[in-house]
PDB file of C-alpha atoms in Angstrom:
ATOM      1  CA  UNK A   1       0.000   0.000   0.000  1.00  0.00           C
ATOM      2  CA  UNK A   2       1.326   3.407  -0.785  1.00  0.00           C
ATOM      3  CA  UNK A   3       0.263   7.389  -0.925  1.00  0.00           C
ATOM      4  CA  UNK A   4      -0.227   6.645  -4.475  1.00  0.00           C
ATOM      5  CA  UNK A   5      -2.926   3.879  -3.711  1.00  0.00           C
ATOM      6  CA  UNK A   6      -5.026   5.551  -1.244  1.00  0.00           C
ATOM      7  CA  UNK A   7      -4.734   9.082  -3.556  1.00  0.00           C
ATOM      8  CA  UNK A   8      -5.813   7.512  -6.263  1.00  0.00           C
ATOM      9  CA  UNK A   9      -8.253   5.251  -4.523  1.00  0.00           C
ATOM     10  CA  UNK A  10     -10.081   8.384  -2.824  1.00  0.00           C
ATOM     11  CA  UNK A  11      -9.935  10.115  -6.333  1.00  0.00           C
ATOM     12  CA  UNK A  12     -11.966   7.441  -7.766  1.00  0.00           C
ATOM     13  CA  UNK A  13     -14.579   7.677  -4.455  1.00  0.00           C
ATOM     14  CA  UNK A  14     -15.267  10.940  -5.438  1.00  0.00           C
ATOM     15  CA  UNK A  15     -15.631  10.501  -9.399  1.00  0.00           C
ATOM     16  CA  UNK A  16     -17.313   7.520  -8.980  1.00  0.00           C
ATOM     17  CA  UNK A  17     -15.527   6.284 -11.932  1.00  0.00           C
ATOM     18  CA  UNK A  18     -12.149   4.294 -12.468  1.00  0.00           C
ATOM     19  CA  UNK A  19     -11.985   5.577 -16.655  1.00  0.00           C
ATOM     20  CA  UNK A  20     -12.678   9.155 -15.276  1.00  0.00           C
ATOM     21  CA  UNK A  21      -9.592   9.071 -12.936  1.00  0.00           C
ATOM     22  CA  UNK A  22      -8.035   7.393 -15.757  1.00  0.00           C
ATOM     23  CA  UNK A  23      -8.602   9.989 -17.913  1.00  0.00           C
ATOM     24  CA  UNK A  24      -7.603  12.920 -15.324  1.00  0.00           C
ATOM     25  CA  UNK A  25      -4.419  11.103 -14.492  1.00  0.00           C
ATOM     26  CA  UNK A  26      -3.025  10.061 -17.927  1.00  0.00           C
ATOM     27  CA  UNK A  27      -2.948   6.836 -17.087  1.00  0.00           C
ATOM     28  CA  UNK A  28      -5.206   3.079 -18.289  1.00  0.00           C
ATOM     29  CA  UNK A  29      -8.241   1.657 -16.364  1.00  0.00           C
ATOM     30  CA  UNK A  30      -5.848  -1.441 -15.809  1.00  0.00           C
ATOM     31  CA  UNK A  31      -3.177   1.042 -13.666  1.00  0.00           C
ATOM     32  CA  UNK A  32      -5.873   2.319 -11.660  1.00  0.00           C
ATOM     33  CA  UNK A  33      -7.543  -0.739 -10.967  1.00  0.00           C
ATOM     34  CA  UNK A  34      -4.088  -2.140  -9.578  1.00  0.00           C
ATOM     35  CA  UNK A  35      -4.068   0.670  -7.413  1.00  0.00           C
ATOM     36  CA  UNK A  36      -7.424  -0.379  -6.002  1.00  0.00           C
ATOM     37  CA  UNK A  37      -6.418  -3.952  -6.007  1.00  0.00           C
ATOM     38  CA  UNK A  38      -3.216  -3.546  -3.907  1.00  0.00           C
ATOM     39  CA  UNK A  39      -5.494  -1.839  -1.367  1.00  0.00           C
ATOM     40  CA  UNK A  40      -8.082  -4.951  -1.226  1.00  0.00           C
ATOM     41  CA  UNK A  41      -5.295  -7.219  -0.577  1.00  0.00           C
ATOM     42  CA  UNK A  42      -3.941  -5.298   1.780  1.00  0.00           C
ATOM     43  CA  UNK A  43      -6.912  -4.771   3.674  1.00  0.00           C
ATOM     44  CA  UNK A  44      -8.059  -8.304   3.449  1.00  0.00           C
ATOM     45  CA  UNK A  45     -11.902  -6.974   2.144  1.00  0.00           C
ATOM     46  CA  UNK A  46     -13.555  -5.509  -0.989  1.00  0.00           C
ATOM     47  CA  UNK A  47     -13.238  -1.534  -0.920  1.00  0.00           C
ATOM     48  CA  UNK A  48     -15.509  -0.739  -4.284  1.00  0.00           C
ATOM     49  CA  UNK A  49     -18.536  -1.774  -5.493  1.00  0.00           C
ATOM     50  CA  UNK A  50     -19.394  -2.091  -9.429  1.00  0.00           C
ATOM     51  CA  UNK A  51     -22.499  -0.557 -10.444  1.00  0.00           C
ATOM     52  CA  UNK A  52     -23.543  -0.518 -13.796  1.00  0.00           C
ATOM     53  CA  UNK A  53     -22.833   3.713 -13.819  1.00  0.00           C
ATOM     54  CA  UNK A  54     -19.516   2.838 -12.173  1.00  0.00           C
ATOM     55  CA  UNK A  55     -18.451   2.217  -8.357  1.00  0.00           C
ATOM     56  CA  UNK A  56     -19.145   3.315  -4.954  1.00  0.00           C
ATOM     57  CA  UNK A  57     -17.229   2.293  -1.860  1.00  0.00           C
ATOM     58  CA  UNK A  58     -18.538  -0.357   0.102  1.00  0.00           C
ATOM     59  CA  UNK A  59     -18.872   0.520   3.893  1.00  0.00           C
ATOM     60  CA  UNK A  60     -15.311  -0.498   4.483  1.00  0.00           C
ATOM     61  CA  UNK A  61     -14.407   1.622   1.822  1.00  0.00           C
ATOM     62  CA  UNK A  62     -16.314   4.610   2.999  1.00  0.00           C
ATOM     63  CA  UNK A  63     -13.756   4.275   6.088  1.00  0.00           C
ATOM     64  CA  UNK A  64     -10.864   4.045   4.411  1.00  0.00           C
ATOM     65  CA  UNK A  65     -11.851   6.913   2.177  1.00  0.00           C
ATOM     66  CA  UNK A  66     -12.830   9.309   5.123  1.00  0.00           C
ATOM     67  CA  UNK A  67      -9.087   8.288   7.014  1.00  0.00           C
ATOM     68  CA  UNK A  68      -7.252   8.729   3.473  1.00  0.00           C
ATOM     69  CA  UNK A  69      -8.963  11.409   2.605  1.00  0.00           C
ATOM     70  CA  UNK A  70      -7.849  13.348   6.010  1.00  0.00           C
ATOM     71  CA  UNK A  71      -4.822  12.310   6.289  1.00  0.00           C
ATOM     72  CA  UNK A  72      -3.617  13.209   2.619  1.00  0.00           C
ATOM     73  CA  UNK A  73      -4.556  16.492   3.064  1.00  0.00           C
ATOM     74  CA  UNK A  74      -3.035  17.109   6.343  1.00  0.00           C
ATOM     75  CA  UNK A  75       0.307  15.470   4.516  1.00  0.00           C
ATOM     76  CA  UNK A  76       0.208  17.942   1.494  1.00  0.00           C
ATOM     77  CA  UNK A  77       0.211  20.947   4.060  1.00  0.00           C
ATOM     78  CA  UNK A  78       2.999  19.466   5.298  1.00  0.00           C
ATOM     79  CA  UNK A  79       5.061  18.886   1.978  1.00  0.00           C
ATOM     80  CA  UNK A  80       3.954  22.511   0.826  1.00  0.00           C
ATOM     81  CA  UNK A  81       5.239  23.895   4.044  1.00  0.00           C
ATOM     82  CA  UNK A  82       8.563  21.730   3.928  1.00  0.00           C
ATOM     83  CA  UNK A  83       8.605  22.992  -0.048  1.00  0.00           C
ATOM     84  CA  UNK A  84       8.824  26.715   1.268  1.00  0.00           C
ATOM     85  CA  UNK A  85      11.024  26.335   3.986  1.00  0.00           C
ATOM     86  CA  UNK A  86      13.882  24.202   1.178  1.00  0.00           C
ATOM     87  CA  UNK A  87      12.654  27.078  -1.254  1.00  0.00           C
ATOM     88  CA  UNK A  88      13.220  29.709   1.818  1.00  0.00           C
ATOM     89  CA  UNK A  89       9.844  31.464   1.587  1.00  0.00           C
ATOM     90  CA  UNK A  90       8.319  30.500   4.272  1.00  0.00           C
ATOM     91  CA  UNK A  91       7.904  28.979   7.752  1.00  0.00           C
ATOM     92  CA  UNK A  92       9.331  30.998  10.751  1.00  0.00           C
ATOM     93  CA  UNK A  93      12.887  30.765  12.989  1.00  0.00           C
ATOM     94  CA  UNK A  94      12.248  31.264  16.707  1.00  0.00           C
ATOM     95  CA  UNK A  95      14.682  33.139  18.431  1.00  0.00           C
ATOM     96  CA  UNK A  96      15.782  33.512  22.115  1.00  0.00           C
ATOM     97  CA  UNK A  97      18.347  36.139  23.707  1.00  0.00           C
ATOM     98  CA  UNK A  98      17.916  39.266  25.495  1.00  0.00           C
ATOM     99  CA  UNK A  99      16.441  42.202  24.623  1.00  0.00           C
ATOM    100  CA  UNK A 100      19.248  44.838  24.448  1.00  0.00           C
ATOM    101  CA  UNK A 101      21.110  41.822  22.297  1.00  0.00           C
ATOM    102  CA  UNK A 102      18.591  42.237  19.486  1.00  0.00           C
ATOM    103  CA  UNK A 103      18.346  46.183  19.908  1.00  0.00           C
ATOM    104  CA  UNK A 104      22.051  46.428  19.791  1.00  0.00           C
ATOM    105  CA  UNK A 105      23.458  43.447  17.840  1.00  0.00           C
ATOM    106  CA  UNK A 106      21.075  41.923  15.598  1.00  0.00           C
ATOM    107  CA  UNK A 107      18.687  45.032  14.127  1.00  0.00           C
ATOM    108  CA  UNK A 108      20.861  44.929  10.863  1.00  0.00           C
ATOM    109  CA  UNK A 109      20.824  40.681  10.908  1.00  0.00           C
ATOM    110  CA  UNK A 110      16.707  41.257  11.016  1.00  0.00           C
ATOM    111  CA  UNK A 111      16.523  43.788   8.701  1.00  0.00           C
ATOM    112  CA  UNK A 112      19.082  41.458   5.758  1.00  0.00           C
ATOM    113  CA  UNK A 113      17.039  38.529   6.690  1.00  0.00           C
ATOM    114  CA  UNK A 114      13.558  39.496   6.240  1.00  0.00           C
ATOM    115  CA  UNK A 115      15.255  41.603   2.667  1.00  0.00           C
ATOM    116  CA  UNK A 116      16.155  37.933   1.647  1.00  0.00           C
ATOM    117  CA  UNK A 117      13.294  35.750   3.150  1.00  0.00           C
ATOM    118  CA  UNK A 118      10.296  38.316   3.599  1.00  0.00           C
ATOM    119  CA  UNK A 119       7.944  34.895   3.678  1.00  0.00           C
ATOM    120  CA  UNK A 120       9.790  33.921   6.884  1.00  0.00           C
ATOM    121  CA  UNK A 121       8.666  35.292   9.690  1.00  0.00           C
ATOM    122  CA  UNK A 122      11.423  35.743  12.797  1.00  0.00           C
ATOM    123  CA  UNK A 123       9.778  35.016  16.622  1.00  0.00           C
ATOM    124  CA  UNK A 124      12.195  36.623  19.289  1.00  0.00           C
ATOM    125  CA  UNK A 125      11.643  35.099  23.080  1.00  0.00           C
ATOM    126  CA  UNK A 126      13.194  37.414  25.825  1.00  0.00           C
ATOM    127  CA  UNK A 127      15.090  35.007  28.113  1.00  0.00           C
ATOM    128  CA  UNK A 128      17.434  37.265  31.614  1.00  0.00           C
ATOM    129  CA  UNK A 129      20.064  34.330  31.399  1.00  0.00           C
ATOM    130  CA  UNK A 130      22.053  31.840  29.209  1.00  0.00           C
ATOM    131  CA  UNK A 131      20.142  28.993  31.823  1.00  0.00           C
ATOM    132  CA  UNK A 132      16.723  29.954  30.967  1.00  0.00           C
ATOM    133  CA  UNK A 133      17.799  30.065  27.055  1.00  0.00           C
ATOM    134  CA  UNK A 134      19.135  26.402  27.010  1.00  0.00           C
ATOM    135  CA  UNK A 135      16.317  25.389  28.835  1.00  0.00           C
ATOM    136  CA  UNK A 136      14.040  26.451  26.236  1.00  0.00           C
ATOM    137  CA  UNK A 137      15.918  24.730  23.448  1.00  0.00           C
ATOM    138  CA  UNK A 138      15.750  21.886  25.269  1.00  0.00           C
ATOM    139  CA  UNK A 139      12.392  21.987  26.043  1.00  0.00           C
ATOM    140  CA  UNK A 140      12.261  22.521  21.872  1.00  0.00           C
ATOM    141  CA  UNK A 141      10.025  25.948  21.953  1.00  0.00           C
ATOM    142  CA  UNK A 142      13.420  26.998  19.761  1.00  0.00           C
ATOM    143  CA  UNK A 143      15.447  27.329  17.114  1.00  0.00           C
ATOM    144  CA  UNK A 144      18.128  29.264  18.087  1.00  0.00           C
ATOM    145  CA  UNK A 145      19.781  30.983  21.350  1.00  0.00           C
ATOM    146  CA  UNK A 146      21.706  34.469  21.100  1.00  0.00           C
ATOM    147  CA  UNK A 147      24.001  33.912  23.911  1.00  0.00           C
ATOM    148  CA  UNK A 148      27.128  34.833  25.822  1.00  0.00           C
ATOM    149  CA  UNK A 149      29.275  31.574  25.317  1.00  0.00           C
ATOM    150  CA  UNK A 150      30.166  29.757  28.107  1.00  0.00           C
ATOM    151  CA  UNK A 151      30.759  26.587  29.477  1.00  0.00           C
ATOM    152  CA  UNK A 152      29.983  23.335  27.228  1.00  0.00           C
ATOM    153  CA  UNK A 153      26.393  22.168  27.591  1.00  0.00           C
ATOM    154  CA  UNK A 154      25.748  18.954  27.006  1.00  0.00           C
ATOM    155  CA  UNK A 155      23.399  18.507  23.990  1.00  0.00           C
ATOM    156  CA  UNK A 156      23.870  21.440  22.224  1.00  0.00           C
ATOM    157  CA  UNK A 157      25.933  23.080  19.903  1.00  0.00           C
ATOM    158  CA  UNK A 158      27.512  26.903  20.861  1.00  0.00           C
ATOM    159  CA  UNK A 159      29.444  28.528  17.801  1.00  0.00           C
ATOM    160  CA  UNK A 160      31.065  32.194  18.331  1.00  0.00           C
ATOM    161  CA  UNK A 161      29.511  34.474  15.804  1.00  0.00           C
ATOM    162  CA  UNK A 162      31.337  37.818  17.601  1.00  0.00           C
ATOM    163  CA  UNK A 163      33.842  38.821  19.391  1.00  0.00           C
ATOM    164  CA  UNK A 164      33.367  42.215  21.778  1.00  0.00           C
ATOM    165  CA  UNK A 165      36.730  43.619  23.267  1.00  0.00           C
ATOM    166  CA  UNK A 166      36.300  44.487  26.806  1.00  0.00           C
ATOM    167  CA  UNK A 167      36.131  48.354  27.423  1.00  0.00           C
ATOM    168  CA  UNK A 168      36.911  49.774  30.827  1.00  0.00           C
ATOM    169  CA  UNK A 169      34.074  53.130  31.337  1.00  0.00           C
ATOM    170  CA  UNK A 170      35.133  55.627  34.041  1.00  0.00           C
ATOM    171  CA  UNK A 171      34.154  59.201  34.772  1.00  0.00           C
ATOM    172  CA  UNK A 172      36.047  61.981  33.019  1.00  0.00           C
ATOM    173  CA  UNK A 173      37.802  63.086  35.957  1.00  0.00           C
ATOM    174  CA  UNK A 174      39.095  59.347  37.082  1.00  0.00           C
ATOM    175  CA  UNK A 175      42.913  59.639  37.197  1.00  0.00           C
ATOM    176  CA  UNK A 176      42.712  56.455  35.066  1.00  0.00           C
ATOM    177  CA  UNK A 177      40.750  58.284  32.243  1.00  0.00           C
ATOM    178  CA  UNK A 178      44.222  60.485  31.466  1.00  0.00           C
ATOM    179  CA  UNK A 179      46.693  57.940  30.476  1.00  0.00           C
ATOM    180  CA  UNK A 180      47.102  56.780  27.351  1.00  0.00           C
ATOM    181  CA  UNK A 181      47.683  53.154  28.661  1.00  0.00           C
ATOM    182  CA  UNK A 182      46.685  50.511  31.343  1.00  0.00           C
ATOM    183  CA  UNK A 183      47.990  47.568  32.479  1.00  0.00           C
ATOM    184  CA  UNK A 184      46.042  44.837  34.397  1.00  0.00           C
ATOM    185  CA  UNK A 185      47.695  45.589  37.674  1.00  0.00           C
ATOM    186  CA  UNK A 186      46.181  48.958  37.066  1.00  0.00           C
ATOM    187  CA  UNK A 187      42.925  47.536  37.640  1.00  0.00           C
ATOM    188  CA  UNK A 188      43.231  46.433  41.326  1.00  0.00           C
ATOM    189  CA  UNK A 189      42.146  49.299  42.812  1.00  0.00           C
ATOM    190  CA  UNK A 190      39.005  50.027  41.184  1.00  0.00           C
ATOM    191  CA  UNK A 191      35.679  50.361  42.520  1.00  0.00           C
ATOM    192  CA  UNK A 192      34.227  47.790  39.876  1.00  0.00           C
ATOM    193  CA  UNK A 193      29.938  47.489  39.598  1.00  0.00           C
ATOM    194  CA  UNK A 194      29.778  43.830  39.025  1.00  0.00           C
ATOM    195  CA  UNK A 195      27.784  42.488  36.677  1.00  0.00           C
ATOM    196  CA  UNK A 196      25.139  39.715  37.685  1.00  0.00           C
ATOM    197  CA  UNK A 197      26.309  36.930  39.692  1.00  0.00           C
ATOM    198  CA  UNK A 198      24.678  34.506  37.257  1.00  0.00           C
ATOM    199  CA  UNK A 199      25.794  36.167  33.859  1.00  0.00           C
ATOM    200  CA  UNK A 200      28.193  34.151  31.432  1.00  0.00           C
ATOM    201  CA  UNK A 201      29.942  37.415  30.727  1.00  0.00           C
ATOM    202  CA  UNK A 202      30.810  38.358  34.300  1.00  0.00           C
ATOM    203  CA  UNK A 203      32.119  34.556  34.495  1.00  0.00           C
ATOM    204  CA  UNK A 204      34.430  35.586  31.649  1.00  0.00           C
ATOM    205  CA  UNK A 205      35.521  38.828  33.358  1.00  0.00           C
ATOM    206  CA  UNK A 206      35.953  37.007  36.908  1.00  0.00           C
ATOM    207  CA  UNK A 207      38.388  34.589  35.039  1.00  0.00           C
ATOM    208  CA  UNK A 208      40.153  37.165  33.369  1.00  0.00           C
ATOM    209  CA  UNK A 209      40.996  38.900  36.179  1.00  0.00           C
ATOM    210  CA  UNK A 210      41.848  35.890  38.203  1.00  0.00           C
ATOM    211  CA  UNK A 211      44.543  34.779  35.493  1.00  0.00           C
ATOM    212  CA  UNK A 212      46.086  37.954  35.533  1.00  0.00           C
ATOM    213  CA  UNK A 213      46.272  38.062  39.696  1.00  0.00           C
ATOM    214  CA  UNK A 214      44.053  41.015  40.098  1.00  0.00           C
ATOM    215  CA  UNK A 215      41.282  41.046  42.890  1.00  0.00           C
ATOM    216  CA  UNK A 216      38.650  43.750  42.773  1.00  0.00           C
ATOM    217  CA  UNK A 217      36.336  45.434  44.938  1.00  0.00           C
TER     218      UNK A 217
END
């Protein structure tokens, strides 16, 4: 039994004639009838009744019909969407990060992608940590996470898109703000606003400064 079969077997349900579907589908009586016949054996019963104006499906066939009928349609939705999604114009990519990434990193990303797939619709998910963001691709409400890498997470797949150089802000008038030049050991006595406690990039900045033997305030 294949798609084939039970396509043309509910075509020739609703025509009510095998040399009709015949006709519509280029094909002999004797090619649709094997169609019909594979389906018999495979359900073990008769599907069609012959009728001197043509057929009619018996009551087994009326079930079969009403399940093929249902279920082909629900597959060619399917294919057509798969079809635009190969083809690129449609479906949608769901998106997690933060909110200041997308304002500040990824307006010109949007603005190229929907230029080159305006079918495609993009579906951003505000996430406040790199946690909550692997737990929603897990949890597969997800394409894609917009992270700060960090540590390996087992079961998926972090690739660096950027790099950001770290950039030390102070007020105009901190002594630090007039040389041309600091070193690390520069650093230690800084009043430094940590960032959160639970935030890949302060895990990046702790290590940093631990490698280079510096311990801030």
């Amino acid at each position: 039994m294949t798609l084939d079969d039970l396509r043309v077997f509910v075509a020739v349900c609703r025509a009510g004639s095998l040399s009709a579907v015949a006709r519509d589908l280029g094909r002999t009586q004797s090619a649709v009838s094997q169609h019909i016949r594979r389906l018999e054996k495979r359900t073990g019963t008769e599907l069609l009744e012959r009728h001197a104006r043509g057929v009619v499906p018996t009551e087994a066939g009326r079930i079969l019909q009403a399940a093929a009928a249902d279920g082909i349609a629900g597959l060619d939705g399917a294919l057509r969407r798969v079809g635009e999604l190969v083809r690129g114009d449609g479906g949608s990519v769901r998106i997690t990060t933060g909110a200041t990434t997308v304002r500040h990193f990824m307006s010109e990303a949007v603005v190229g992608f929907r230029r080159r797939h305006p079918q495609v619709s993009l579906e951003f998910q505000t996430e406040n940590s790199s946690r909550s963001c692997f737990d929603a691709l897990a949890a597969d409400d997800l394409d894609l996470a917009w992270i700060t890498i960090g540590r390996p997470v087992r079961g998926i797949e972090q690739r660096p898109v950027m790099e950001l150089p770290w950039v030390l802000a102070v007020c105009a008038d901190d002594p630090l703000a007039a040389r041309p030049r600091i070193d690390p050991a520069d650093l230690t006595g800084i009043r430094h606003i940590r960032l959160p406690e639970s935030s890949a990039s302060r895990a990046h900045l702790d290590a940093a400064f631990a490698e280079s033997g510096i311990r801030i305030r």
